[in-house]
JSON list of N, CA and C in Angstrom, two decimals:
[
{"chain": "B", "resi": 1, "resn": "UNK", "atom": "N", "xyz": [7.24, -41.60, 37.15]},
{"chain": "B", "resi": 1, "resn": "UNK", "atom": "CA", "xyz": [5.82, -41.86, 37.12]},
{"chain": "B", "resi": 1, "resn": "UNK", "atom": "C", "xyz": [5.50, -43.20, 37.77]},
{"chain": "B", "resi": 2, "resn": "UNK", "atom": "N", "xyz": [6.46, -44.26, 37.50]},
{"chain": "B", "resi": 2, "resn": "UNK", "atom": "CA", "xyz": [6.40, -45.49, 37.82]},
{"chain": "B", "resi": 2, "resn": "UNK", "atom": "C", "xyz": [6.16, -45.36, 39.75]},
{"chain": "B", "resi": 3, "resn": "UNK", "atom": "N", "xyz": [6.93, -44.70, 40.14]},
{"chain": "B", "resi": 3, "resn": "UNK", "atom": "CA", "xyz": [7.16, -44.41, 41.60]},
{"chain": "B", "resi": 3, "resn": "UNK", "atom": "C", "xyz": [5.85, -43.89, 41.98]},
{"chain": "B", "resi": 4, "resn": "UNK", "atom": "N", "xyz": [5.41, -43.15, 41.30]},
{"chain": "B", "resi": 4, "resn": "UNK", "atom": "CA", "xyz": [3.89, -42.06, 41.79]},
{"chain": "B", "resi": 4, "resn": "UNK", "atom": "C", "xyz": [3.19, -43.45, 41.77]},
{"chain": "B", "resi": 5, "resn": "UNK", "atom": "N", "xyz": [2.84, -44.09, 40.76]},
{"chain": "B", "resi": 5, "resn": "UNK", "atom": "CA", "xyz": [1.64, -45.61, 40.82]},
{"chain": "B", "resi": 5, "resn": "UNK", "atom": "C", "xyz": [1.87, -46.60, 42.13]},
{"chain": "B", "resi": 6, "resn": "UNK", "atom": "N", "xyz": [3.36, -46.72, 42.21]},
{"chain": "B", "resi": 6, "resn": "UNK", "atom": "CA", "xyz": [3.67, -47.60, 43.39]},
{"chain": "B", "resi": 6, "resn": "UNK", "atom": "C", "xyz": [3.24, -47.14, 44.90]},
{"chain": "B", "resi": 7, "resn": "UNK", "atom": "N", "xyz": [3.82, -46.05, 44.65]},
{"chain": "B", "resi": 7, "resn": "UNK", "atom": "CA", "xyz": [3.35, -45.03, 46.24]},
{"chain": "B", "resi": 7, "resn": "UNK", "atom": "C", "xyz": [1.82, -45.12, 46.49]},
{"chain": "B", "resi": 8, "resn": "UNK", "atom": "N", "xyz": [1.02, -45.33, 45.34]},
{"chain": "B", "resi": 8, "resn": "UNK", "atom": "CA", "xyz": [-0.35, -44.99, 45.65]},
{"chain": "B", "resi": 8, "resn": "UNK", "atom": "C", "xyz": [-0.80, -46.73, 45.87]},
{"chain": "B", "resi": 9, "resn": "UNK", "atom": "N", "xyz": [-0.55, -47.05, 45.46]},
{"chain": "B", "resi": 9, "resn": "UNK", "atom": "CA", "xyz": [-0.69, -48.92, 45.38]},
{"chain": "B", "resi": 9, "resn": "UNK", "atom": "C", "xyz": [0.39, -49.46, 46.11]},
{"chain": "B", "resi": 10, "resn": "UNK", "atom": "N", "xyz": [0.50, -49.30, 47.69]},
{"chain": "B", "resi": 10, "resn": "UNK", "atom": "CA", "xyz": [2.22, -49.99, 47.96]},
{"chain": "B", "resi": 10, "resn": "UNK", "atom": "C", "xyz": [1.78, -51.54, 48.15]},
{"chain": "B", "resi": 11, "resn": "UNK", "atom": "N", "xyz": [1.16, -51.95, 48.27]},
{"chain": "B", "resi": 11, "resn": "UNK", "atom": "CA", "xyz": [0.81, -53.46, 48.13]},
{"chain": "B", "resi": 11, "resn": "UNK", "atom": "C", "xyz": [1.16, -53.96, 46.62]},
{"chain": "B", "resi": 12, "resn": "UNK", "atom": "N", "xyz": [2.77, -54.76, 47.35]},
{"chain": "B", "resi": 12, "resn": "UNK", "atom": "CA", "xyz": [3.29, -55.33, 46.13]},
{"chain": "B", "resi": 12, "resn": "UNK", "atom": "C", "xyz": [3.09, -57.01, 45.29]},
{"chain": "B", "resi": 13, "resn": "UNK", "atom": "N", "xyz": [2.11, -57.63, 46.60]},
{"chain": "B", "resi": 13, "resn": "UNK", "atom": "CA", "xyz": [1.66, -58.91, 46.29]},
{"chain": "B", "resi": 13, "resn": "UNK", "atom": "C", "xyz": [0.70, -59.10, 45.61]},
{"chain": "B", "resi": 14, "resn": "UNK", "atom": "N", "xyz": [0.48, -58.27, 44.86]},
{"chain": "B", "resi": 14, "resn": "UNK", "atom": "CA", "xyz": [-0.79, -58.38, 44.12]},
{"chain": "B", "resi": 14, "resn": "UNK", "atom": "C", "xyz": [-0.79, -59.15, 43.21]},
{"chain": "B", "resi": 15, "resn": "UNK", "atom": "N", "xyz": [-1.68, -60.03, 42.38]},
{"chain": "B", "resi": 15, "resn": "UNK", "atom": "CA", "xyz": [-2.37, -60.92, 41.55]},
{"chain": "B", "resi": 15, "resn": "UNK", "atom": "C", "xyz": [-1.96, -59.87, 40.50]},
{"chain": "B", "resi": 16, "resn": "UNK", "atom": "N", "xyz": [-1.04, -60.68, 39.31]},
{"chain": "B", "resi": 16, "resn": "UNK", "atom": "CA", "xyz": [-1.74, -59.48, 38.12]},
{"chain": "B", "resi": 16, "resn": "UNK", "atom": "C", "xyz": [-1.47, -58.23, 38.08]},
{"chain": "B", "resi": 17, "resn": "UNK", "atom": "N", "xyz": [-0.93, -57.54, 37.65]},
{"chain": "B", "resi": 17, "resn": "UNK", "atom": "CA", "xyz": [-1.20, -56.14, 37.47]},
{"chain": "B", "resi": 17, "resn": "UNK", "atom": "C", "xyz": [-1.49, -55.89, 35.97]},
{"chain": "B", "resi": 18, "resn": "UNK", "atom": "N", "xyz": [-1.97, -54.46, 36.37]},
{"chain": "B", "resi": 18, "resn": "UNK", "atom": "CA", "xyz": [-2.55, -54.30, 34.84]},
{"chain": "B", "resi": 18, "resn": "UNK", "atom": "C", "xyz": [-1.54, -53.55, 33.69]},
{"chain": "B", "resi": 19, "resn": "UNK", "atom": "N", "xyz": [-0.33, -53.22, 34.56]},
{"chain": "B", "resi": 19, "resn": "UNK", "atom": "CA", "xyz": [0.81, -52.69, 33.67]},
{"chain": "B", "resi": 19, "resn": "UNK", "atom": "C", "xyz": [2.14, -52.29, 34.30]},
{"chain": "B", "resi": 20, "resn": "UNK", "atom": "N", "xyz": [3.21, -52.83, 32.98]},
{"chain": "B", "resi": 20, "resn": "UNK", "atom": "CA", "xyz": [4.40, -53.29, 33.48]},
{"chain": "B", "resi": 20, "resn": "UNK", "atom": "C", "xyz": [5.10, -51.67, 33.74]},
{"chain": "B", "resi": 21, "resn": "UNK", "atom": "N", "xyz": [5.71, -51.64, 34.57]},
{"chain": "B", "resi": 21, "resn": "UNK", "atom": "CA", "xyz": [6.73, -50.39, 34.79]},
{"chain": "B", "resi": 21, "resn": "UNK", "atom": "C", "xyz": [7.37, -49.71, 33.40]},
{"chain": "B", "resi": 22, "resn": "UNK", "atom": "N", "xyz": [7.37, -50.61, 32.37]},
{"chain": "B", "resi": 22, "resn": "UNK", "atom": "CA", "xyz": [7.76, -50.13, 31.02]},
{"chain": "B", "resi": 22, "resn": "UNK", "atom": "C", "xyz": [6.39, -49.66, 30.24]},
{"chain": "B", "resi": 23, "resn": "UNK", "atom": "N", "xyz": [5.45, -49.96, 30.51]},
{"chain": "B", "resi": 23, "resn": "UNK", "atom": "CA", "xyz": [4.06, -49.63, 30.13]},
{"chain": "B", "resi": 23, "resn": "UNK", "atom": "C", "xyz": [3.65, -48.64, 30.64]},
{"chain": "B", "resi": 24, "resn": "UNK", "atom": "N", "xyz": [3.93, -48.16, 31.68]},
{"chain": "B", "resi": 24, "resn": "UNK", "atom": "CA", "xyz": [3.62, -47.04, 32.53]},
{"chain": "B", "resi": 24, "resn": "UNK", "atom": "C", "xyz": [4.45, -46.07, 32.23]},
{"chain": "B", "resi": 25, "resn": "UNK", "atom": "N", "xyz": [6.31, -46.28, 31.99]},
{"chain": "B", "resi": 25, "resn": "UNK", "atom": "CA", "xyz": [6.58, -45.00, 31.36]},
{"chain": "B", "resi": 25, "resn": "UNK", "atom": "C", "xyz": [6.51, -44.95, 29.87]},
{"chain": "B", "resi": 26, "resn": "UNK", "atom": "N", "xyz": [5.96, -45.59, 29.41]},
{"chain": "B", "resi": 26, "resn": "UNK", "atom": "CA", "xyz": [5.61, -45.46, 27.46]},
{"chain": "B", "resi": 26, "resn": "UNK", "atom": "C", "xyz": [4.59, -44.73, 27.57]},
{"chain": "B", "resi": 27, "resn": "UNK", "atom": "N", "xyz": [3.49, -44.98, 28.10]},
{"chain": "B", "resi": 27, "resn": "UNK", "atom": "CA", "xyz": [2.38, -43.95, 27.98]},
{"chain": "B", "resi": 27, "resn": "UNK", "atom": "C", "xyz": [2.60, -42.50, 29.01]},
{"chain": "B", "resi": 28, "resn": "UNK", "atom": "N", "xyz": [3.43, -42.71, 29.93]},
{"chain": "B", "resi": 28, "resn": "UNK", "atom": "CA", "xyz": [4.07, -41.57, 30.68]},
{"chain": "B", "resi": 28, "resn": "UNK", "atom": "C", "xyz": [4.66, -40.60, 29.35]},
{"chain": "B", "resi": 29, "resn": "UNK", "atom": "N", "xyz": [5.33, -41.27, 28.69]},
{"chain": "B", "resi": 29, "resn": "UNK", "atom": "CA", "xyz": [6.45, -40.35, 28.07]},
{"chain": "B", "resi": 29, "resn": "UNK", "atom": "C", "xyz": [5.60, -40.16, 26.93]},
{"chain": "B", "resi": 30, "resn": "UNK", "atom": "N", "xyz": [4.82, -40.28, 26.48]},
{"chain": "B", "resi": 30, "resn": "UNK", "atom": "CA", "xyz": [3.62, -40.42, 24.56]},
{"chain": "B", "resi": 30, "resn": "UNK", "atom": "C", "xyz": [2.59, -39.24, 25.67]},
{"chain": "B", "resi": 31, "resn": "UNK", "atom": "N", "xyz": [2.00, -39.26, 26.71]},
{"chain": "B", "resi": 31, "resn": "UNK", "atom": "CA", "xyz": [1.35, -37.49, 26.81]},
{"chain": "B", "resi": 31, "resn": "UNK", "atom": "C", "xyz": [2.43, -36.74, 27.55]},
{"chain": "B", "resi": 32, "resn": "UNK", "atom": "N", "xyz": [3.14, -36.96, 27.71]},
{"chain": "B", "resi": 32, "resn": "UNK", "atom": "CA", "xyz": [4.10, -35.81, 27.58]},
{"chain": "B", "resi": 32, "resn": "UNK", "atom": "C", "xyz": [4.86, -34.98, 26.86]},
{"chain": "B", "resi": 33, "resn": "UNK", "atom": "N", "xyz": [4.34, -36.32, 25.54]},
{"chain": "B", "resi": 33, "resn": "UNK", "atom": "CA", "xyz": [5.41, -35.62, 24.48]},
{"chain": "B", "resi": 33, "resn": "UNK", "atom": "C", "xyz": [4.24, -34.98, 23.55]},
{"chain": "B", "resi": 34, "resn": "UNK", "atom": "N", "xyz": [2.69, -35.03, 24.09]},
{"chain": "B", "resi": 34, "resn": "UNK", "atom": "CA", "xyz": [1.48, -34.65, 23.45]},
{"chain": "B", "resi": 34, "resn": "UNK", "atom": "C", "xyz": [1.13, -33.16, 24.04]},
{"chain": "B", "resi": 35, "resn": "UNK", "atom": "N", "xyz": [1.19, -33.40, 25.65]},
{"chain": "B", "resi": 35, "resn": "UNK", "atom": "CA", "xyz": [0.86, -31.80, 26.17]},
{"chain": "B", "resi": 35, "resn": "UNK", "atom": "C", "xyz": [2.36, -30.67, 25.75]},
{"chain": "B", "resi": 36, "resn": "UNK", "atom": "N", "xyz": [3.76, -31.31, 25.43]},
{"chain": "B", "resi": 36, "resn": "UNK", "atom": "CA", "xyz": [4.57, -30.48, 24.57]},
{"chain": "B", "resi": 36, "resn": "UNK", "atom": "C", "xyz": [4.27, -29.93, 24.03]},
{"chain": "B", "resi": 37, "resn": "UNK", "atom": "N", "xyz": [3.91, -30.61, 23.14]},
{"chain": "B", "resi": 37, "resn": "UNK", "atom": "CA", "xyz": [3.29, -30.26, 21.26]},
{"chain": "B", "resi": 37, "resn": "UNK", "atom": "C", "xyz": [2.35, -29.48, 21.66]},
{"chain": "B", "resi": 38, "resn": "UNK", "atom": "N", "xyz": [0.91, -29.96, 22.78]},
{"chain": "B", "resi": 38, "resn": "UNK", "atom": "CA", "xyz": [0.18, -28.78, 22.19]},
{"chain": "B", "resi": 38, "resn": "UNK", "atom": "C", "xyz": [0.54, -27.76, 23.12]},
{"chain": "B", "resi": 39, "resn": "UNK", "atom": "N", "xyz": [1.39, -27.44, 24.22]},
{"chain": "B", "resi": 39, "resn": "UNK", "atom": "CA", "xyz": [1.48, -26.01, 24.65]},
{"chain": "B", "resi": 39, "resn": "UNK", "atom": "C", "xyz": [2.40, -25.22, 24.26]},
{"chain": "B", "resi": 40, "resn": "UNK", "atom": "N", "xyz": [3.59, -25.82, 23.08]},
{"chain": "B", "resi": 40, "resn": "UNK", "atom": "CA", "xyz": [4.25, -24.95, 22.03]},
{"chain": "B", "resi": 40, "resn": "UNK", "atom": "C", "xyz": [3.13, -24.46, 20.60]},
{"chain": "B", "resi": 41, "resn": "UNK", "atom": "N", "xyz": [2.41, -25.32, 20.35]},
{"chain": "B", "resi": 41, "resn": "UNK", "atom": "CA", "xyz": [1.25, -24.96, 19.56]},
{"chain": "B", "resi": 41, "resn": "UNK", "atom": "C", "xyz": [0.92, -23.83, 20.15]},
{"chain": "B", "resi": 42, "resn": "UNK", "atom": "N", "xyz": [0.11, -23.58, 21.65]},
{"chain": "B", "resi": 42, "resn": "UNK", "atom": "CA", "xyz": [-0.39, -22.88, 22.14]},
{"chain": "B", "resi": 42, "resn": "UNK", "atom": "C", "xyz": [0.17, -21.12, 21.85]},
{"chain": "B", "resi": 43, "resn": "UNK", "atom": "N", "xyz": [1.49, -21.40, 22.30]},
{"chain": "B", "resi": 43, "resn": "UNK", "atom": "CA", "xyz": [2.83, -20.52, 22.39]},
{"chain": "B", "resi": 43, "resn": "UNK", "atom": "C", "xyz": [2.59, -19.87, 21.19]},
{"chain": "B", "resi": 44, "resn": "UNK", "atom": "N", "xyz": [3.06, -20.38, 20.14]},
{"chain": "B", "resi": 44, "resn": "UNK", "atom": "CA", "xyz": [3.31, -19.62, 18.85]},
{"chain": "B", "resi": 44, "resn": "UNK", "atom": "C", "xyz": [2.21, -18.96, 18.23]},
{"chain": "B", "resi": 45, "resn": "UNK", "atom": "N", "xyz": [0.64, -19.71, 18.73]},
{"chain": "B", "resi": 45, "resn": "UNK", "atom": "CA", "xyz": [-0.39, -18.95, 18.06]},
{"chain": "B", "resi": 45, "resn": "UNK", "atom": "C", "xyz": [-0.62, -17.76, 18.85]},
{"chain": "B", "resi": 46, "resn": "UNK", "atom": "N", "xyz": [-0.31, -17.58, 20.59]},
{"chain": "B", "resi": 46, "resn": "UNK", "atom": "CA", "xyz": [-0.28, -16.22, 21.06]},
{"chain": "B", "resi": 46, "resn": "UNK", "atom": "C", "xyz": [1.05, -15.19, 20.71]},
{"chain": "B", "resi": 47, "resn": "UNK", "atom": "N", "xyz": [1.84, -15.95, 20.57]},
{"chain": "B", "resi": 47, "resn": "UNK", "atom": "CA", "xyz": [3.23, -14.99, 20.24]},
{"chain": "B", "resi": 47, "resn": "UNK", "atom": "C", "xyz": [2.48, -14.34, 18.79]},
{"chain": "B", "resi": 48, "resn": "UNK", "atom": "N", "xyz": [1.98, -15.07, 18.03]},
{"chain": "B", "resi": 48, "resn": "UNK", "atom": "CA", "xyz": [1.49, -14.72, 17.09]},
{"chain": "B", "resi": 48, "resn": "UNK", "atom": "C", "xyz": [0.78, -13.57, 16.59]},
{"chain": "B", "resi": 49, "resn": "UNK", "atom": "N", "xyz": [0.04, -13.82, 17.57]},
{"chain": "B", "resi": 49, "resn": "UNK", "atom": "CA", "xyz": [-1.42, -12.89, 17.55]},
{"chain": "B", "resi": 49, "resn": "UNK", "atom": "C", "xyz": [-0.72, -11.53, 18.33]},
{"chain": "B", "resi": 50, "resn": "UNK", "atom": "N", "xyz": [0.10, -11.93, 19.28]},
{"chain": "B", "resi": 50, "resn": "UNK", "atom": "CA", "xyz": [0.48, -10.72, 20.15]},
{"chain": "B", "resi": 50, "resn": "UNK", "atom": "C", "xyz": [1.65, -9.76, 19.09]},
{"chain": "B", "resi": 51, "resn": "UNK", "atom": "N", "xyz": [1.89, -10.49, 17.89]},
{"chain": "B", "resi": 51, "resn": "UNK", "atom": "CA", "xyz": [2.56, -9.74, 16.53]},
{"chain": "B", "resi": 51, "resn": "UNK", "atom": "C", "xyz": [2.23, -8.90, 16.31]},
{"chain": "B", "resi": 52, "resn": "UNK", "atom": "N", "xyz": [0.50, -9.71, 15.49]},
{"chain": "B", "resi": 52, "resn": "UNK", "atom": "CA", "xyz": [-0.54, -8.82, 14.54]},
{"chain": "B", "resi": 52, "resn": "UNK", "atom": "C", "xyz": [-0.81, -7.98, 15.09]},
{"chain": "B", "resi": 53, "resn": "UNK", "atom": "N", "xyz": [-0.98, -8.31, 16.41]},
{"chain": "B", "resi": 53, "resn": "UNK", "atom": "CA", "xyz": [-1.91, -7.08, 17.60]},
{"chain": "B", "resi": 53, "resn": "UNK", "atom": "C", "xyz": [-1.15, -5.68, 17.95]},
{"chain": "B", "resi": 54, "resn": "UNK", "atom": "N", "xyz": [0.32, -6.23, 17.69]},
{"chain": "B", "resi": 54, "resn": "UNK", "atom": "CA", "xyz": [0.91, -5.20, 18.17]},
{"chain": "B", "resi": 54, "resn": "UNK", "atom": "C", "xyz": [1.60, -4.06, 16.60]},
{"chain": "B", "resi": 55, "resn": "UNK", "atom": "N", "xyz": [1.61, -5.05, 15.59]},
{"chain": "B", "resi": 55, "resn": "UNK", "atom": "CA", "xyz": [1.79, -3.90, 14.05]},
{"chain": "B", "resi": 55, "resn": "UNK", "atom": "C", "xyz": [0.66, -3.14, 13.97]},
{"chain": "B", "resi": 56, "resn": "UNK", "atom": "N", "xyz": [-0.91, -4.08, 13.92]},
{"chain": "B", "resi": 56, "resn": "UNK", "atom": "CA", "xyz": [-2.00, -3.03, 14.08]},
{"chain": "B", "resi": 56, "resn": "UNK", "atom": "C", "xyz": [-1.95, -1.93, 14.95]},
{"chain": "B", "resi": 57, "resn": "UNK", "atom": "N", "xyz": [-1.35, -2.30, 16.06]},
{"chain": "B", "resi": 57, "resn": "UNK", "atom": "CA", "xyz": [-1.44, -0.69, 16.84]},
{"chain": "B", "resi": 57, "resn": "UNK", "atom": "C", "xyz": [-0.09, 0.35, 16.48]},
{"chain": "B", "resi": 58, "resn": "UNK", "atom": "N", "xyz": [0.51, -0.30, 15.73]},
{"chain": "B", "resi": 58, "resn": "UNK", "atom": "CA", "xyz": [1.85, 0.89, 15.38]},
{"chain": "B", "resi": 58, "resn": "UNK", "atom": "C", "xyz": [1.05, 1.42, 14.07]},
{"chain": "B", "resi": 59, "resn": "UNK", "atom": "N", "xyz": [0.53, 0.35, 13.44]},
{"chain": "B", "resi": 59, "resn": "UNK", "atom": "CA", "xyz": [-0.12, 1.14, 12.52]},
{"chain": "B", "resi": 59, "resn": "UNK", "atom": "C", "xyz": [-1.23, 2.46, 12.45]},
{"chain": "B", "resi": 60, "resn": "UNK", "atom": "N", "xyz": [-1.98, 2.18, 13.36]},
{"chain": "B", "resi": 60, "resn": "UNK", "atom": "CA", "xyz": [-3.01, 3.15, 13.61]},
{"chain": "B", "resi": 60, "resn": "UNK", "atom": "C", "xyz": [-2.53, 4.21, 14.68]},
{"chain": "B", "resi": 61, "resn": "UNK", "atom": "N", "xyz": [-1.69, 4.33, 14.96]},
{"chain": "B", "resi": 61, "resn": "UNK", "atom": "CA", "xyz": [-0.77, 5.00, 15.27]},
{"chain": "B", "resi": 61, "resn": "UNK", "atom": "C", "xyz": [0.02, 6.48, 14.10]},
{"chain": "B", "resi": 62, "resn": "UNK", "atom": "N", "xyz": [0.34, 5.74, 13.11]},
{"chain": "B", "resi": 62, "resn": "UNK", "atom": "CA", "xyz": [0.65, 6.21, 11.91]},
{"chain": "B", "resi": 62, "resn": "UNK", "atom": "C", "xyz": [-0.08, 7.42, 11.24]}
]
C-alpha cells in the first residue's frame, strides 16, 4: 500500500508528511481486516438463506 501512496506522490522532498509508512500500513491492514469480516458476514448470511431456500423447496416438494 505504502508503494501505491509513493507512486502517486513521487516527490520525495516534501515538507512534512502527513503519514509514516507504518501509519499507512496500520490503517492498510485495520480495513482490510474490516472488508474480511464483513464479506465473510456477507457469505454466511447467503449460504444461509440459500439453506432455508433450498429445504423450503424440498419441502413443498413433499
Amino acid at each position: 500500500m505504502f508503494g501505491t501512496i509513493s507512486c502517486l506522490c513521487p516527490q520525495t522532498d516534501l515538507e512534512g508528511t502527513l503519514l509514516t509508512k507504518e501509519q499507512v500500513e496500520e490503517i492498510s491492514t485495520r480495513i482490510s481486516k474490516s472488508v474480511s469480516e464483513n464479506v465473510s458476514k456477507q457469505l454466511e448470511k447467503a449460504i444461509s438463506s440459500a439453506k432455508s431456500s433450498s429445504k423450503s423447496t424440498e419441502n413443498n416438494k413433499k
